[in-house]
Amino acid sequence: MLNTSPILEFKSSTFFSPILILYTNDMVAIEQMLHEKINLAPDFFKDSPLIIDLRELNKLNLDLDFAQIAQLLKRTGFFPVGIRGGNEQQNKQARALSLPIDTVRELGNPIIIGEAQKQESIQQPPAQPEVVIVKESVQPTAIPPVPAASVLVTQPIRSGQRIYSSGDLIILSQVSAGAEIMAEGNIHVYNTLRGRALAGVHGNTAARIFCFDLQAELVSIAGDYKTSEDLNKQTYNNPVQVYLQNHALIIKEIA
Amino acid sequence: MARIIVVTSGKGGVGKTTTSAAIAMGLAKKGHKTAVIDFDVGLRNLDLILGCERRVVYDFINVINGEASLNQALIRDKNCNLLYILPASQTRDKDALTHEGVGKVLDELSKDFQYIVCDSPAGIEKGANLALYFADDAFVVTNPEISSVRDSDRMLGILSSKSRRAERNEEPIKEYLLLTRYDADRVKLGEMLSLEDVQEILSLELLGIIPESKSVLSASNAGIPVILDEKSEAGQAYADIVARYLGETLPHRFIDGKQGFLRRLFGGRK
């Protein structure tokens, strides 16, 4: 074989999709409520993939007609792409309709400003994501029309505190060891960074971390991470930026 | 209205109770009517340090439960008649402390006292959380070692997010650093964190350094707050701290340690 150009390639990737939690099997009520929600942000929901969460429904012992709900969702502009939390029979029905079954993964409750309510371990960047095969061309493009607001913090972030921003996160004071700062966008720390910093937590590989003095316990961009042990001695204690390049985490001094 | 001070640290054994007893005595000696409350329910110690353990009849939990009045439970100090102690219960645990109960006791004390010192237990559980919840000022007691510094940092996070002032969006608790058990000689040898090292991590206003001193242990064993031992360095350090807290400007002492006789004679190494 002389032709070495690849025919296809498998890659693993994670992506985020809205989850529809149903509390009733009343199709009329569901459709009405969906229309109301869509009217609030038409662009956000247009052609959005959707996973149907059945746990609440099953708690109430309510049955669901899959063919009907799938049709209803398509009619309102969604693409049902799977179910989760279903029982054996529901999983069987879903398979018959070519709806994949997602196992229930708790992603925690990351939007905590200030003191963490629960001492949860962080969303550890998965080394190998569970089998999620995504053809790049059908990657969903459900991007909210309004850019998320950035969060500005002027007080020191102490050990044990967690800060989350759905946009950029800008911190003017120090981040202590044992603190955790997370942003869906970029992270700027105009002081010493000693805690954990996770940028692009929803998979934004273009996100970056900037800090005046790198002494971090962990830095992560879109799930790719390095712990302080792996940090280069040369960049330690220096002003740096952290970014992803060809799936490699680059830590570079800001001259 | 009284000013409520919490003496806290996160870590145990760093000198919270010693500090509580010393500064409460110091404030009283300066003419301010002061109450000191032991929040370490089940591990009562403050009464020993203040030498009033044989006069405990009712305790903090009795008052919270309405089994005794505040006046019945408060013990007047032998050395200073402006200092009162509210001891913890030794037979109960921290669950006996309730939010409403503590609030009520502090409200009642506030009417009559100028300063209320809350001696927090170690840890970040109920006792410690209730001790800091109502505070106006926090004395963060830290030893010059890395685990104590980190625990203090954690405590500062809780002070800024879980207090009444934080919940009500009021002016935050004023936080002060008290560096205790400081041994300047060991700092010079690199065996102990220096003041700069600690300040780099915590960046807090320093209220004072208490040097490691034998007089602390002997004062505790004798049941006399070390601040009354005016000859000891620790006693002087606490007196400085009280004066600074009350607004006096005093230079910081005990950072470089004392000059040894031989070092003075031969000029030392540095």
Short mmCIF file of C-alpha atoms in Angstrom, two decimals:
data_model
loop_
_atom_site.label_atom_id
_atom_site.label_comp_id
_atom_site.label_asym_id
_atom_site.label_seq_id
_atom_site.Cartn_x
_atom_site.Cartn_y
_atom_site.Cartn_z
CA MET A 1 0.00 0.00 0.00
CA LEU A 2 1.55 3.18 -1.15
CA ASN A 3 -1.25 5.44 -0.21
CA THR A 4 -0.66 6.42 3.39
CA SER A 5 -3.28 9.12 3.71
CA PRO A 6 -5.71 8.05 6.42
CA ILE A 7 -9.23 6.95 5.63
CA LEU A 8 -10.57 7.54 9.06
CA GLU A 9 -9.52 8.14 12.56
CA PHE A 10 -11.07 7.56 15.97
CA LYS A 11 -10.63 10.29 18.51
CA SER A 12 -12.02 10.64 21.94
CA SER A 13 -13.58 13.87 22.96
CA THR A 14 -16.07 15.10 25.51
CA PHE A 15 -18.74 17.63 24.85
CA PHE A 16 -21.48 19.19 26.84
CA SER A 17 -25.15 19.01 26.07
CA PRO A 18 -28.20 20.25 27.88
CA ILE A 19 -30.13 17.70 29.90
CA LEU A 20 -33.89 17.71 29.99
CA ILE A 21 -35.15 16.56 33.37
CA LEU A 22 -38.78 15.55 33.17
CA TYR A 23 -41.06 15.70 36.16
CA THR A 24 -44.23 14.75 34.32
CA ASN A 25 -45.30 12.62 31.39
CA ASP A 26 -48.00 15.06 30.36
CA MET A 27 -47.01 15.76 26.75
CA VAL A 28 -49.17 18.85 26.44
CA ALA A 29 -47.64 20.44 29.53
CA ILE A 30 -44.14 19.51 28.39
CA GLU A 31 -44.62 21.02 24.96
CA GLN A 32 -46.08 24.21 26.39
CA MET A 33 -43.21 24.63 28.85
CA LEU A 34 -40.63 23.91 26.15
CA HIS A 35 -42.05 26.63 23.95
CA GLU A 36 -41.89 29.05 26.85
CA LYS A 37 -38.25 28.19 27.52
CA ILE A 38 -37.31 28.40 23.84
CA ASN A 39 -38.86 31.82 23.57
CA LEU A 40 -36.48 33.02 26.28
CA ALA A 41 -33.40 32.14 24.21
CA PRO A 42 -34.32 30.95 20.74
CA ASP A 43 -30.72 30.81 19.42
CA PHE A 44 -29.47 28.87 22.38
CA PHE A 45 -31.92 26.02 21.93
CA LYS A 46 -32.03 25.92 18.12
CA ASP A 47 -30.87 22.51 16.88
CA SER A 48 -29.45 21.76 20.31
CA PRO A 49 -28.72 18.16 21.20
CA LEU A 50 -30.57 17.01 24.27
CA ILE A 51 -30.29 14.17 26.74
CA ILE A 52 -33.45 13.11 28.52
CA ASP A 53 -33.03 12.46 32.23
CA LEU A 54 -35.57 9.99 33.55
CA ARG A 55 -34.58 9.76 37.18
CA GLU A 56 -37.18 12.17 38.54
CA LEU A 57 -39.86 10.60 36.39
CA ASN A 58 -38.99 7.14 37.64
CA LYS A 59 -39.07 8.33 41.22
CA LEU A 60 -42.70 9.24 40.59
CA ASN A 61 -43.30 5.93 38.79
CA LEU A 62 -44.49 7.70 35.65
CA ASP A 63 -44.29 6.02 32.29
CA LEU A 64 -43.04 7.74 29.16
CA ASP A 65 -43.80 7.15 25.51
CA PHE A 66 -40.41 7.48 23.88
CA ALA A 67 -41.60 7.75 20.31
CA GLN A 68 -43.93 10.54 21.32
CA ILE A 69 -41.40 12.53 23.32
CA ALA A 70 -38.75 12.16 20.61
CA GLN A 71 -41.20 13.46 18.04
CA LEU A 72 -42.22 16.31 20.29
CA LEU A 73 -38.59 17.33 20.87
CA LYS A 74 -37.74 17.23 17.16
CA ARG A 75 -40.82 19.27 16.43
CA THR A 76 -39.68 21.96 18.88
CA GLY A 77 -36.20 22.09 17.36
CA PHE A 78 -34.17 19.75 19.58
CA PHE A 79 -32.16 16.67 18.68
CA PRO A 80 -32.65 14.04 21.33
CA VAL A 81 -29.30 12.26 21.49
CA GLY A 82 -29.77 9.94 24.43
CA ILE A 83 -31.35 9.13 27.71
CA ARG A 84 -29.99 8.60 31.16
CA GLY A 85 -31.26 7.22 34.42
CA GLY A 86 -33.71 4.93 32.70
CA ASN A 87 -34.78 1.50 33.92
CA GLU A 88 -34.19 -1.68 31.95
CA GLN A 89 -37.37 -1.43 29.99
CA GLN A 90 -36.83 2.22 29.15
CA ASN A 91 -33.29 1.53 28.02
CA LYS A 92 -34.64 -1.16 25.73
CA GLN A 93 -37.17 1.20 24.23
CA ALA A 94 -34.54 3.85 23.76
CA ARG A 95 -32.28 1.44 21.95
CA ALA A 96 -35.12 0.55 19.63
CA LEU A 97 -35.35 4.24 18.74
CA SER A 98 -31.54 4.46 18.27
CA LEU A 99 -31.19 6.64 21.35
CA PRO A 100 -27.91 5.93 23.14
CA ILE A 101 -28.01 5.28 26.86
CA ASP A 102 -25.83 7.48 28.98
CA THR A 103 -24.71 6.31 32.37
CA VAL A 104 -25.40 8.78 35.13
CA ARG A 105 -22.31 10.73 35.99
CA GLU A 106 -22.44 13.24 38.77
CA LEU A 107 -20.54 16.30 37.70
CA GLY A 108 -20.90 17.93 41.07
CA ASN A 109 -22.23 21.41 41.62
CA PRO A 110 -19.43 23.64 40.50
CA ILE A 111 -21.08 27.04 40.71
CA ILE A 112 -20.06 27.91 44.23
CA ILE A 113 -18.72 31.32 45.01
CA GLY A 114 -16.91 31.58 48.26
CA GLU A 115 -16.84 28.75 50.69
CA ALA A 116 -17.44 25.31 49.25
CA GLN A 117 -20.54 23.64 50.60
CA LYS A 118 -19.22 20.14 50.17
CA GLN A 119 -15.66 18.99 50.24
CA GLU A 120 -15.77 17.45 46.85
CA SER A 121 -12.76 16.43 44.92
CA ILE A 122 -12.46 18.45 41.76
CA GLN A 123 -13.67 17.26 38.44
CA GLN A 124 -10.48 15.38 37.83
CA PRO A 125 -9.55 15.79 34.21
CA PRO A 126 -10.27 12.32 32.87
CA ALA A 127 -7.26 10.54 31.48
CA GLN A 128 -9.40 8.55 29.05
CA PRO A 129 -12.97 9.71 28.64
CA GLU A 130 -15.65 7.07 28.64
CA VAL A 131 -16.56 5.88 25.19
CA VAL A 132 -17.73 9.04 23.52
CA ILE A 133 -17.16 8.95 19.77
CA VAL A 134 -17.85 12.20 18.05
CA LYS A 135 -17.39 12.90 14.39
CA GLU A 136 -15.86 16.36 14.31
CA SER A 137 -18.36 17.61 11.72
CA VAL A 138 -21.39 17.03 13.91
CA GLN A 139 -19.88 18.66 16.96
CA PRO A 140 -22.71 20.66 18.42
CA THR A 141 -22.49 24.40 18.09
CA ALA A 142 -24.91 25.43 20.76
CA ILE A 143 -23.16 28.61 21.82
CA PRO A 144 -25.13 31.15 23.78
CA PRO A 145 -25.55 34.38 21.85
CA VAL A 146 -24.49 36.57 24.79
CA PRO A 147 -20.92 36.12 26.01
CA ALA A 148 -20.80 34.99 29.64
CA ALA A 149 -19.88 37.68 32.15
CA SER A 150 -16.45 37.56 33.69
CA VAL A 151 -15.92 37.45 37.43
CA LEU A 152 -13.60 39.88 39.18
CA VAL A 153 -12.20 39.04 42.62
CA THR A 154 -10.21 41.54 44.65
CA GLN A 155 -9.95 39.69 47.96
CA PRO A 156 -7.44 36.91 48.67
CA ILE A 157 -8.73 33.45 47.84
CA ARG A 158 -7.96 31.33 50.86
CA SER A 159 -7.27 27.65 51.21
CA GLY A 160 -10.48 25.66 50.80
CA GLN A 161 -12.36 28.32 48.86
CA ARG A 162 -13.64 27.72 45.34
CA ILE A 163 -14.43 30.33 42.74
CA TYR A 164 -16.22 29.56 39.51
CA SER A 165 -16.81 31.79 36.53
CA SER A 166 -18.87 30.91 33.51
CA GLY A 167 -16.78 33.43 31.57
CA ASP A 168 -13.33 34.75 32.37
CA LEU A 169 -12.03 34.90 35.91
CA ILE A 170 -9.86 37.85 36.94
CA ILE A 171 -8.19 37.81 40.34
CA LEU A 172 -6.21 40.72 41.72
CA SER A 173 -5.01 39.11 44.94
CA GLN A 174 -3.25 35.91 45.83
CA VAL A 175 -4.71 32.44 45.44
CA SER A 176 -3.65 30.30 48.40
CA ALA A 177 -2.55 26.69 48.33
CA GLY A 178 -5.63 24.50 48.67
CA ALA A 179 -7.90 27.00 46.92
CA GLU A 180 -9.52 26.18 43.60
CA ILE A 181 -10.33 28.61 40.81
CA MET A 182 -12.27 27.50 37.75
CA ALA A 183 -13.47 29.27 34.64
CA GLU A 184 -15.11 28.28 31.42
CA GLY A 185 -12.96 30.98 29.83
CA ASN A 186 -9.54 32.40 30.72
CA ILE A 187 -8.06 32.86 34.17
CA HIS A 188 -5.98 35.90 35.05
CA VAL A 189 -4.21 36.09 38.40
CA TYR A 190 -2.37 39.38 38.92
CA ASN A 191 -0.61 38.02 41.98
CA THR A 192 0.77 34.74 43.27
CA LEU A 193 -1.04 31.58 42.19
CA ARG A 194 -0.52 28.80 44.73
CA GLY A 195 -3.78 26.85 44.45
CA ARG A 196 -5.38 24.97 41.57
CA ALA A 197 -6.39 26.80 38.43
CA LEU A 198 -8.63 25.17 35.83
CA ALA A 199 -9.47 27.15 32.71
CA GLY A 200 -11.75 26.09 29.88
CA VAL A 201 -13.52 23.63 32.17
CA HIS A 202 -16.27 23.10 29.63
CA GLY A 203 -13.81 22.05 26.98
CA ASN A 204 -12.66 25.40 25.59
CA THR A 205 -9.17 24.46 24.40
CA ALA A 206 -8.43 28.08 23.49
CA ALA A 207 -8.68 29.16 27.13
CA ARG A 208 -5.50 30.30 28.85
CA ILE A 209 -4.21 30.91 32.34
CA PHE A 210 -2.10 33.97 33.11
CA CYS A 211 -0.40 34.61 36.42
CA PHE A 212 2.24 36.91 37.92
CA ASP A 213 3.94 34.27 40.03
CA LEU A 214 3.42 30.60 39.26
CA GLN A 215 3.52 28.37 42.34
CA ALA A 216 0.35 26.45 41.48
CA GLU A 217 -0.54 23.02 42.76
CA LEU A 218 -2.21 22.24 39.46
CA VAL A 219 -2.94 24.03 36.20
CA SER A 220 -5.44 22.68 33.69
CA ILE A 221 -6.79 23.78 30.32
CA ALA A 222 -9.86 21.94 29.06
CA GLY A 223 -8.96 18.88 31.10
CA ASP A 224 -5.26 18.71 30.20
CA TYR A 225 -3.37 19.29 33.38
CA LYS A 226 -0.01 19.45 35.07
CA THR A 227 0.65 19.19 38.78
CA SER A 228 3.30 21.24 40.53
CA GLU A 229 5.62 18.26 40.40
CA ASP A 230 5.55 18.40 36.61
CA LEU A 231 6.05 22.14 36.42
CA ASN A 232 9.32 23.26 35.00
CA LYS A 233 11.69 24.81 37.55
CA GLN A 234 12.39 27.65 35.11
CA THR A 235 8.82 28.80 34.93
CA TYR A 236 8.21 28.35 38.65
CA ASN A 237 8.03 31.65 40.57
CA ASN A 238 7.77 33.56 37.31
CA PRO A 239 5.06 35.37 35.40
CA VAL A 240 3.70 32.85 32.92
CA GLN A 241 0.89 31.98 30.59
CA VAL A 242 -0.48 28.47 30.19
CA TYR A 243 -2.14 27.32 26.97
CA LEU A 244 -2.83 24.28 24.83
CA GLN A 245 -0.98 23.65 21.62
CA ASN A 246 -1.55 20.42 19.70
CA HIS A 247 -2.97 18.78 22.82
CA ALA A 248 0.14 19.68 24.78
CA LEU A 249 0.03 21.98 27.77
CA ILE A 250 2.55 24.75 27.26
CA ILE A 251 3.76 26.87 30.15
CA LYS A 252 5.64 29.86 28.90
CA GLU A 253 7.21 32.81 30.61
CA ILE A 254 5.71 36.18 29.82
CA ALA A 255 8.71 38.25 28.90
CA MET B 1 -22.28 47.44 72.41
CA ALA B 2 -19.40 45.10 73.03
CA ARG B 3 -16.73 44.33 70.51
CA ILE B 4 -16.60 40.55 69.92
CA ILE B 5 -13.15 39.06 69.33
CA VAL B 6 -12.66 35.48 68.20
CA VAL B 7 -9.33 33.79 68.87
CA THR B 8 -9.01 31.12 66.23
CA SER B 9 -6.48 29.07 64.25
CA GLY B 10 -7.91 25.92 62.70
CA LYS B 11 -4.99 23.89 64.01
CA GLY B 12 -4.83 22.71 67.60
CA GLY B 13 -2.07 23.35 70.11
CA VAL B 14 -0.91 26.65 68.66
CA GLY B 15 -1.86 28.74 71.70
CA LYS B 16 -5.47 29.83 71.26
CA THR B 17 -6.47 29.37 74.89
CA THR B 18 -3.24 30.90 76.19
CA THR B 19 -3.84 33.87 73.90
CA SER B 20 -7.52 34.18 74.85
CA ALA B 21 -6.67 34.24 78.54
CA ALA B 22 -3.81 36.69 78.06
CA ILE B 23 -5.61 39.23 75.90
CA ALA B 24 -8.82 39.05 77.94
CA MET B 25 -6.77 39.78 81.04
CA GLY B 26 -4.86 42.50 79.20
CA LEU B 27 -8.04 44.24 78.09
CA ALA B 28 -9.49 44.05 81.59
CA LYS B 29 -6.25 45.39 83.10
CA LYS B 30 -6.54 48.36 80.77
CA GLY B 31 -9.88 49.14 82.36
CA HIS B 32 -12.28 47.51 79.91
CA LYS B 33 -14.95 45.21 81.26
CA THR B 34 -14.23 41.96 79.46
CA ALA B 35 -15.82 38.51 79.25
CA VAL B 36 -14.00 35.49 77.90
CA ILE B 37 -16.00 32.48 76.70
CA ASP B 38 -14.69 28.96 76.28
CA PHE B 39 -16.26 27.47 73.14
CA ASP B 40 -14.36 24.20 73.47
CA VAL B 41 -17.33 22.28 74.87
CA GLY B 42 -16.24 18.86 76.13
CA LEU B 43 -12.55 19.84 76.29
CA ARG B 44 -12.70 22.66 78.79
CA ASN B 45 -9.31 24.29 79.41
CA LEU B 46 -9.70 28.02 79.72
CA ASP B 47 -10.72 27.72 83.39
CA LEU B 48 -7.40 26.00 84.12
CA ILE B 49 -5.33 28.64 82.36
CA LEU B 50 -7.18 31.35 84.29
CA GLY B 51 -6.99 29.41 87.53
CA CYS B 52 -10.72 29.34 88.25
CA GLU B 53 -11.41 25.64 87.70
CA ARG B 54 -12.47 25.12 91.32
CA ARG B 55 -15.11 27.80 91.14
CA VAL B 56 -17.06 26.46 88.14
CA VAL B 57 -20.69 25.82 89.07
CA TYR B 58 -22.69 26.51 85.93
CA ASP B 59 -21.39 26.69 82.39
CA PHE B 60 -22.05 28.07 78.92
CA ILE B 61 -24.36 25.17 77.97
CA ASN B 62 -26.42 25.61 81.15
CA VAL B 63 -26.99 29.22 80.15
CA ILE B 64 -27.88 28.27 76.58
CA ASN B 65 -30.38 25.70 77.85
CA GLY B 66 -31.87 28.16 80.32
CA GLU B 67 -30.80 26.06 83.31
CA ALA B 68 -28.84 28.95 84.79
CA SER B 69 -28.72 32.69 84.35
CA LEU B 70 -25.71 34.37 82.84
CA ASN B 71 -24.87 35.98 86.17
CA GLN B 72 -24.86 32.58 87.87
CA ALA B 73 -22.47 31.13 85.32
CA LEU B 74 -20.02 34.01 84.95
CA ILE B 75 -16.95 33.69 87.17
CA ARG B 76 -15.20 36.86 88.26
CA ASP B 77 -11.43 36.64 88.00
CA LYS B 78 -9.37 36.72 91.20
CA ASN B 79 -6.70 39.04 89.79
CA CYS B 80 -8.85 41.56 88.00
CA ASN B 81 -12.41 42.43 88.87
CA LEU B 82 -13.21 43.60 85.34
CA LEU B 83 -12.60 40.13 83.87
CA TYR B 84 -15.31 37.46 83.79
CA ILE B 85 -15.07 33.89 82.53
CA LEU B 86 -17.85 31.82 81.03
CA PRO B 87 -16.56 28.26 81.14
CA ALA B 88 -17.45 25.49 78.71
CA SER B 89 -19.28 22.36 79.75
CA GLN B 90 -17.00 19.37 80.17
CA THR B 91 -19.72 16.72 80.09
CA ARG B 92 -21.31 17.71 76.79
CA ASP B 93 -20.16 18.02 73.20
CA LYS B 94 -20.24 20.71 70.54
CA ASP B 95 -23.75 19.73 69.42
CA ALA B 96 -25.03 21.29 72.62
CA LEU B 97 -24.11 24.68 71.16
CA THR B 98 -26.91 26.21 69.15
CA HIS B 99 -26.91 29.17 66.87
CA GLU B 100 -29.76 30.90 68.67
CA GLY B 101 -28.37 30.04 72.09
CA VAL B 102 -24.92 31.47 71.38
CA GLY B 103 -26.46 34.54 69.78
CA LYS B 104 -28.66 35.15 72.79
CA VAL B 105 -25.80 34.81 75.27
CA LEU B 106 -23.60 37.17 73.25
CA ASP B 107 -26.43 39.70 72.94
CA GLU B 108 -26.96 39.66 76.67
CA LEU B 109 -23.24 40.00 77.40
CA SER B 110 -22.97 42.84 74.89
CA LYS B 111 -25.21 45.03 77.03
CA ASP B 112 -22.87 44.91 79.98
CA PHE B 113 -19.36 44.29 78.61
CA GLN B 114 -16.97 46.23 76.40
CA TYR B 115 -15.10 43.27 75.00
CA ILE B 116 -16.11 39.63 74.56
CA VAL B 117 -13.31 37.21 73.76
CA CYS B 118 -14.40 33.91 72.20
CA ASP B 119 -11.86 31.13 72.64
CA SER B 120 -12.47 28.91 69.62
CA PRO B 121 -11.86 25.16 69.64
CA ALA B 122 -9.56 23.69 67.00
CA GLY B 123 -11.02 22.42 63.77
CA ILE B 124 -13.60 23.88 61.43
CA GLU B 125 -16.64 22.19 62.88
CA LYS B 126 -19.63 23.51 64.78
CA GLY B 127 -17.79 24.84 67.83
CA ALA B 128 -15.27 26.79 65.76
CA ASN B 129 -17.92 28.02 63.34
CA LEU B 130 -20.15 29.33 66.12
CA ALA B 131 -17.20 30.95 67.91
CA LEU B 132 -16.41 33.04 64.83
CA TYR B 133 -19.92 33.58 63.49
CA PHE B 134 -20.76 36.65 65.61
CA ALA B 135 -17.24 38.13 65.69
CA ASP B 136 -16.20 41.68 64.86
CA ASP B 137 -12.46 41.03 65.07
CA ALA B 138 -10.46 37.86 64.60
CA PHE B 139 -7.11 37.07 66.17
CA VAL B 140 -5.62 34.35 63.98
CA VAL B 141 -3.08 32.48 66.07
CA THR B 142 -0.39 30.88 63.92
CA ASN B 143 2.81 28.98 64.64
CA PRO B 144 5.72 29.49 62.26
CA GLU B 145 5.28 26.11 60.61
CA ILE B 146 3.69 25.21 57.33
CA SER B 147 0.69 23.17 58.53
CA SER B 148 -0.36 25.85 60.99
CA VAL B 149 -0.04 28.52 58.29
CA ARG B 150 -2.19 26.56 55.89
CA ASP B 151 -4.87 25.92 58.53
CA SER B 152 -4.89 29.63 59.36
CA ASP B 153 -5.34 30.39 55.69
CA ARG B 154 -8.33 28.04 55.60
CA MET B 155 -9.73 29.71 58.69
CA LEU B 156 -9.40 33.12 57.04
CA GLY B 157 -11.47 31.81 54.16
CA ILE B 158 -14.19 30.73 56.56
CA LEU B 159 -14.01 34.07 58.41
CA SER B 160 -14.63 35.93 55.18
CA SER B 161 -17.51 33.74 54.02
CA LYS B 162 -19.32 32.13 56.94
CA SER B 163 -19.60 34.87 59.52
CA ARG B 164 -22.65 36.95 60.33
CA ARG B 165 -20.93 40.00 58.86
CA ALA B 166 -20.34 38.11 55.60
CA GLU B 167 -23.91 36.85 55.48
CA ARG B 168 -25.30 40.32 56.09
CA ASN B 169 -22.89 41.91 53.62
CA GLU B 170 -21.55 44.15 56.36
CA GLU B 171 -18.00 45.37 56.74
CA PRO B 172 -15.89 42.18 56.95
CA ILE B 173 -14.37 40.88 60.17
CA LYS B 174 -11.08 42.64 60.90
CA GLU B 175 -8.40 39.96 60.83
CA TYR B 176 -5.12 40.14 62.74
CA LEU B 177 -2.13 37.82 62.78
CA LEU B 178 -0.62 36.64 66.06
CA LEU B 179 2.53 34.65 65.47
CA THR B 180 3.10 32.47 68.51
CA ARG B 181 5.90 30.15 69.65
CA TYR B 182 8.35 32.10 67.50
CA ASP B 183 11.96 31.07 67.96
CA ALA B 184 14.22 33.61 66.29
CA ASP B 185 17.28 31.39 66.62
CA ARG B 186 15.61 28.51 64.80
CA VAL B 187 14.41 30.93 62.15
CA LYS B 188 18.01 31.99 61.59
CA LEU B 189 19.02 28.34 61.20
CA GLY B 190 16.26 27.90 58.64
CA GLU B 191 14.41 25.40 60.84
CA MET B 192 11.36 27.56 61.26
CA LEU B 193 9.37 29.80 58.95
CA SER B 194 10.28 33.45 59.31
CA LEU B 195 7.80 36.27 59.78
CA GLU B 196 8.27 37.18 56.10
CA ASP B 197 7.53 33.61 55.01
CA VAL B 198 4.29 33.58 56.99
CA GLN B 199 3.31 37.04 55.82
CA GLU B 200 3.93 36.11 52.20
CA ILE B 201 1.32 33.38 52.48
CA LEU B 202 -1.21 35.05 54.77
CA SER B 203 -0.69 38.78 54.09
CA LEU B 204 -2.42 39.92 57.28
CA GLU B 205 -1.91 42.80 59.64
CA LEU B 206 0.55 41.63 62.28
CA LEU B 207 -0.64 42.36 65.80
CA GLY B 208 2.38 40.83 67.44
CA ILE B 209 4.91 38.05 67.80
CA ILE B 210 4.98 35.94 70.93
CA PRO B 211 8.37 34.34 71.35
CA GLU B 212 8.67 30.72 72.45
CA SER B 213 9.04 31.03 76.18
CA LYS B 214 9.22 28.70 79.15
CA SER B 215 7.14 31.13 81.13
CA VAL B 216 4.04 30.22 79.07
CA LEU B 217 4.00 26.64 80.33
CA SER B 218 4.73 27.56 83.92
CA ALA B 219 2.07 30.28 83.85
CA SER B 220 -0.48 27.81 82.45
CA ASN B 221 0.35 25.25 85.09
CA ALA B 222 0.00 27.87 87.79
CA GLY B 223 -3.32 29.07 86.40
CA ILE B 224 -2.11 32.64 85.95
CA PRO B 225 -2.38 34.23 82.49
CA VAL B 226 1.14 34.79 81.19
CA ILE B 227 0.42 38.48 80.59
CA LEU B 228 0.62 38.97 84.37
CA ASP B 229 4.22 37.74 84.30
CA GLU B 230 5.60 41.12 83.33
CA LYS B 231 9.19 39.97 83.43
CA SER B 232 8.69 37.28 80.78
CA GLU B 233 9.05 38.02 77.09
CA ALA B 234 5.75 36.29 76.32
CA GLY B 235 4.00 38.42 78.92
CA GLN B 236 5.45 41.60 77.44
CA ALA B 237 4.57 40.45 73.94
CA TYR B 238 0.93 39.96 74.92
CA ALA B 239 0.87 43.34 76.65
CA ASP B 240 2.15 44.90 73.41
CA ILE B 241 -0.56 43.10 71.45
CA VAL B 242 -3.33 44.41 73.67
CA ALA B 243 -1.91 47.94 73.45
CA ARG B 244 -1.66 47.74 69.64
CA TYR B 245 -5.18 46.38 69.39
CA LEU B 246 -6.40 49.34 71.44
CA GLY B 247 -4.74 51.70 69.00
CA GLU B 248 -1.26 52.36 70.37
CA THR B 249 1.66 52.33 67.95
CA LEU B 250 4.48 50.19 69.26
CA PRO B 251 7.47 48.79 67.36
CA HIS B 252 7.43 45.02 66.88
CA ARG B 253 9.75 43.14 69.19
CA PHE B 254 11.15 39.62 69.39
CA ILE B 255 11.61 39.26 65.62
CA ASP B 256 15.37 38.94 65.85
CA GLY B 257 15.54 37.18 69.19
CA LYS B 258 17.72 38.18 72.06
CA GLN B 259 21.42 38.63 71.71
CA GLY B 260 23.19 35.83 73.52
CA PHE B 261 26.03 36.66 75.90
CA LEU B 262 28.69 34.99 73.75
CA ARG B 263 27.34 36.49 70.56
CA ARG B 264 27.43 39.95 72.12
CA LEU B 265 30.99 39.32 73.21
CA PHE B 266 32.30 38.05 69.90
CA GLY B 267 30.04 39.95 67.55
CA GLY B 268 28.11 36.89 66.38
CA ARG B 269 28.15 35.28 62.98
CA LYS B 270 26.15 37.83 61.12
#
